PDB file of C-alpha atoms in Angstrom:
ATOM      1  CA  UNK A   1      -5.681  24.435 -10.628  1.00 44.00           C
ATOM      2  CA  UNK A   2      -8.420  22.043  -9.018  1.00 51.00           C
ATOM      3  CA  UNK A   3      -7.988  19.541  -6.432  1.00 58.00           C
ATOM      4  CA  UNK A   4      -7.528  16.785  -9.203  1.00 57.00           C
ATOM      5  CA  UNK A   5      -4.363  18.670 -10.273  1.00 63.00           C
ATOM      6  CA  UNK A   6      -2.993  18.928  -6.745  1.00 66.00           C
ATOM      7  CA  UNK A   7      -3.098  15.403  -6.096  1.00 58.00           C
ATOM      8  CA  UNK A   8      -1.790  14.277  -9.333  1.00 65.00           C
ATOM      9  CA  UNK A   9       1.273  16.508  -8.371  1.00 73.00           C
ATOM     10  CA  UNK A  10       1.262  15.035  -4.819  1.00 73.00           C
ATOM     11  CA  UNK A  11       1.239  11.190  -6.522  1.00 79.00           C
ATOM     12  CA  UNK A  12       3.783  12.202  -8.976  1.00 87.00           C
ATOM     13  CA  UNK A  13       6.103  13.850  -6.202  1.00 91.00           C
ATOM     14  CA  UNK A  14       5.746  10.800  -4.253  1.00 91.00           C
ATOM     15  CA  UNK A  15       6.752   8.193  -7.048  1.00 94.00           C
ATOM     16  CA  UNK A  16       9.378  10.547  -8.098  1.00 94.00           C
ATOM     17  CA  UNK A  17      10.865  10.319  -4.254  1.00 94.00           C
ATOM     18  CA  UNK A  18      10.106   6.437  -4.048  1.00 95.00           C
ATOM     19  CA  UNK A  19      12.145   5.787  -7.391  1.00 96.00           C
ATOM     20  CA  UNK A  20      15.107   7.873  -5.998  1.00 96.00           C
ATOM     21  CA  UNK A  21      15.051   6.221  -2.914  1.00 95.00           C
ATOM     22  CA  UNK A  22      14.921   2.884  -4.185  1.00 95.00           C
ATOM     23  CA  UNK A  23      16.919   3.353  -7.626  1.00 96.00           C
ATOM     24  CA  UNK A  24      19.946   1.320  -6.351  1.00 97.00           C
ATOM     25  CA  UNK A  25      17.799  -1.684  -4.694  1.00 97.00           C
ATOM     26  CA  UNK A  26      15.785  -1.934  -7.948  1.00 97.00           C
ATOM     27  CA  UNK A  27      19.288  -1.787 -10.029  1.00 98.00           C
ATOM     28  CA  UNK A  28      20.815  -4.231  -8.007  1.00 98.00           C
ATOM     29  CA  UNK A  29      17.741  -6.751  -8.369  1.00 97.00           C
ATOM     30  CA  UNK A  30      17.717  -6.133 -12.534  1.00 98.00           C
ATOM     31  CA  UNK A  31      21.283  -6.761 -12.701  1.00 98.00           C
ATOM     32  CA  UNK A  32      20.788  -9.978 -10.847  1.00 97.00           C
ATOM     33  CA  UNK A  33      17.708 -10.719 -12.826  1.00 96.00           C
ATOM     34  CA  UNK A  34      19.086  -9.967 -16.151  1.00 95.00           C
ATOM     35  CA  UNK A  35      22.822 -10.564 -15.802  1.00 95.00           C
ATOM     36  CA  UNK A  36      24.020  -7.616 -17.508  1.00 95.00           C
ATOM     37  CA  UNK A  37      24.606  -4.102 -16.029  1.00 96.00           C
ATOM     38  CA  UNK A  38      23.576  -2.039 -19.557  1.00 96.00           C
ATOM     39  CA  UNK A  39      20.094  -3.932 -19.694  1.00 96.00           C
ATOM     40  CA  UNK A  40      19.610  -3.400 -15.997  1.00 97.00           C
ATOM     41  CA  UNK A  41      20.134   0.254 -16.676  1.00 97.00           C
ATOM     42  CA  UNK A  42      17.767   0.113 -19.679  1.00 97.00           C
ATOM     43  CA  UNK A  43      15.122  -1.358 -17.869  1.00 98.00           C
ATOM     44  CA  UNK A  44      15.236   0.869 -14.866  1.00 98.00           C
ATOM     45  CA  UNK A  45      14.836   4.050 -17.247  1.00 98.00           C
ATOM     46  CA  UNK A  46      12.107   2.261 -19.093  1.00 98.00           C
ATOM     47  CA  UNK A  47      10.193   1.432 -15.623  1.00 98.00           C
ATOM     48  CA  UNK A  48      11.068   4.821 -14.179  1.00 97.00           C
ATOM     49  CA  UNK A  49       9.370   6.490 -17.231  1.00 96.00           C
ATOM     50  CA  UNK A  50       6.451   4.184 -16.953  1.00 97.00           C
ATOM     51  CA  UNK A  51       5.988   4.763 -13.137  1.00 97.00           C
ATOM     52  CA  UNK A  52       5.883   8.595 -13.399  1.00 95.00           C
ATOM     53  CA  UNK A  53       3.519   8.793 -16.404  1.00 94.00           C
ATOM     54  CA  UNK A  54       1.339   6.323 -14.429  1.00 94.00           C
ATOM     55  CA  UNK A  55       1.511   8.259 -11.125  1.00 93.00           C
ATOM     56  CA  UNK A  56      -1.777   9.646 -11.733  1.00 88.00           C
ATOM     57  CA  UNK A  57      -3.140   5.930 -11.379  1.00 89.00           C
ATOM     58  CA  UNK A  58      -1.705   5.728  -7.729  1.00 87.00           C
ATOM     59  CA  UNK A  59      -4.954   6.047  -5.349  1.00 83.00           C
ATOM     60  CA  UNK A  60      -2.648   5.166  -2.292  1.00 86.00           C
ATOM     61  CA  UNK A  61       0.751   5.889  -1.516  1.00 81.00           C
ATOM     62  CA  UNK A  62       0.676   3.130   1.170  1.00 86.00           C
ATOM     63  CA  UNK A  63       0.184   0.783  -1.766  1.00 91.00           C
ATOM     64  CA  UNK A  64       3.277   2.123  -3.624  1.00 92.00           C
ATOM     65  CA  UNK A  65       5.660  -0.654  -3.323  1.00 92.00           C
ATOM     66  CA  UNK A  66       3.199  -3.009  -4.685  1.00 95.00           C
ATOM     67  CA  UNK A  67       2.105  -0.652  -7.624  1.00 96.00           C
ATOM     68  CA  UNK A  68       5.987  -0.055  -8.460  1.00 96.00           C
ATOM     69  CA  UNK A  69       6.378  -3.926  -8.308  1.00 96.00           C
ATOM     70  CA  UNK A  70       3.572  -4.668 -10.926  1.00 97.00           C
ATOM     71  CA  UNK A  71       4.941  -1.978 -13.117  1.00 97.00           C
ATOM     72  CA  UNK A  72       8.502  -3.357 -12.735  1.00 98.00           C
ATOM     73  CA  UNK A  73       7.190  -6.937 -13.701  1.00 97.00           C
ATOM     74  CA  UNK A  74       5.708  -6.070 -16.728  1.00 97.00           C
ATOM     75  CA  UNK A  75       8.672  -3.676 -17.740  1.00 98.00           C
ATOM     76  CA  UNK A  76      10.870  -6.626 -17.337  1.00 97.00           C
ATOM     77  CA  UNK A  77       8.399  -8.758 -19.534  1.00 97.00           C
ATOM     78  CA  UNK A  78       8.372  -6.241 -22.100  1.00 97.00           C
ATOM     79  CA  UNK A  79      11.938  -5.743 -22.409  1.00 96.00           C
ATOM     80  CA  UNK A  80      12.521  -9.567 -22.470  1.00 94.00           C
ATOM     81  CA  UNK A  81      10.303 -10.130 -25.145  1.00 95.00           C
ATOM     82  CA  UNK A  82      11.677  -7.090 -27.328  1.00 92.00           C
ATOM     83  CA  UNK A  83      15.287  -8.487 -26.685  1.00 88.00           C
ATOM     84  CA  UNK A  84      13.780 -12.161 -27.774  1.00 88.00           C
ATOM     85  CA  UNK A  85      12.510 -10.816 -30.864  1.00 90.00           C
ATOM     86  CA  UNK A  86      15.737  -8.905 -31.807  1.00 86.00           C
ATOM     87  CA  UNK A  87      17.833 -12.022 -31.339  1.00 84.00           C
ATOM     88  CA  UNK A  88      15.585 -14.055 -33.249  1.00 88.00           C
ATOM     89  CA  UNK A  89      15.879 -11.247 -36.145  1.00 88.00           C
ATOM     90  CA  UNK A  90      19.637 -11.278 -35.757  1.00 86.00           C
ATOM     91  CA  UNK A  91      20.022 -15.076 -36.195  1.00 83.00           C
ATOM     92  CA  UNK A  92      17.618 -15.344 -39.394  1.00 74.00           C
TER      93      UNK A  92
END
């Protein structure tokens, strides 16, 4: 395995550690934001998968919080868009 693969593994491990350490904090934030525990769990799950899939994009572990914050923000927006679409379909 080359140097790139080692860096990718290190990034993945760092992201995984950050997700584990911040899980409760993120879940509480999402519950306050979404006011629904099931939806908060769903968004946390999607966010975790996205962050791990994109771990190779993380250039500097020092910028991890900001990087994770941006992924979380887009995950919330995408989830709410989908929820709004589902609600509109149910109303029709």
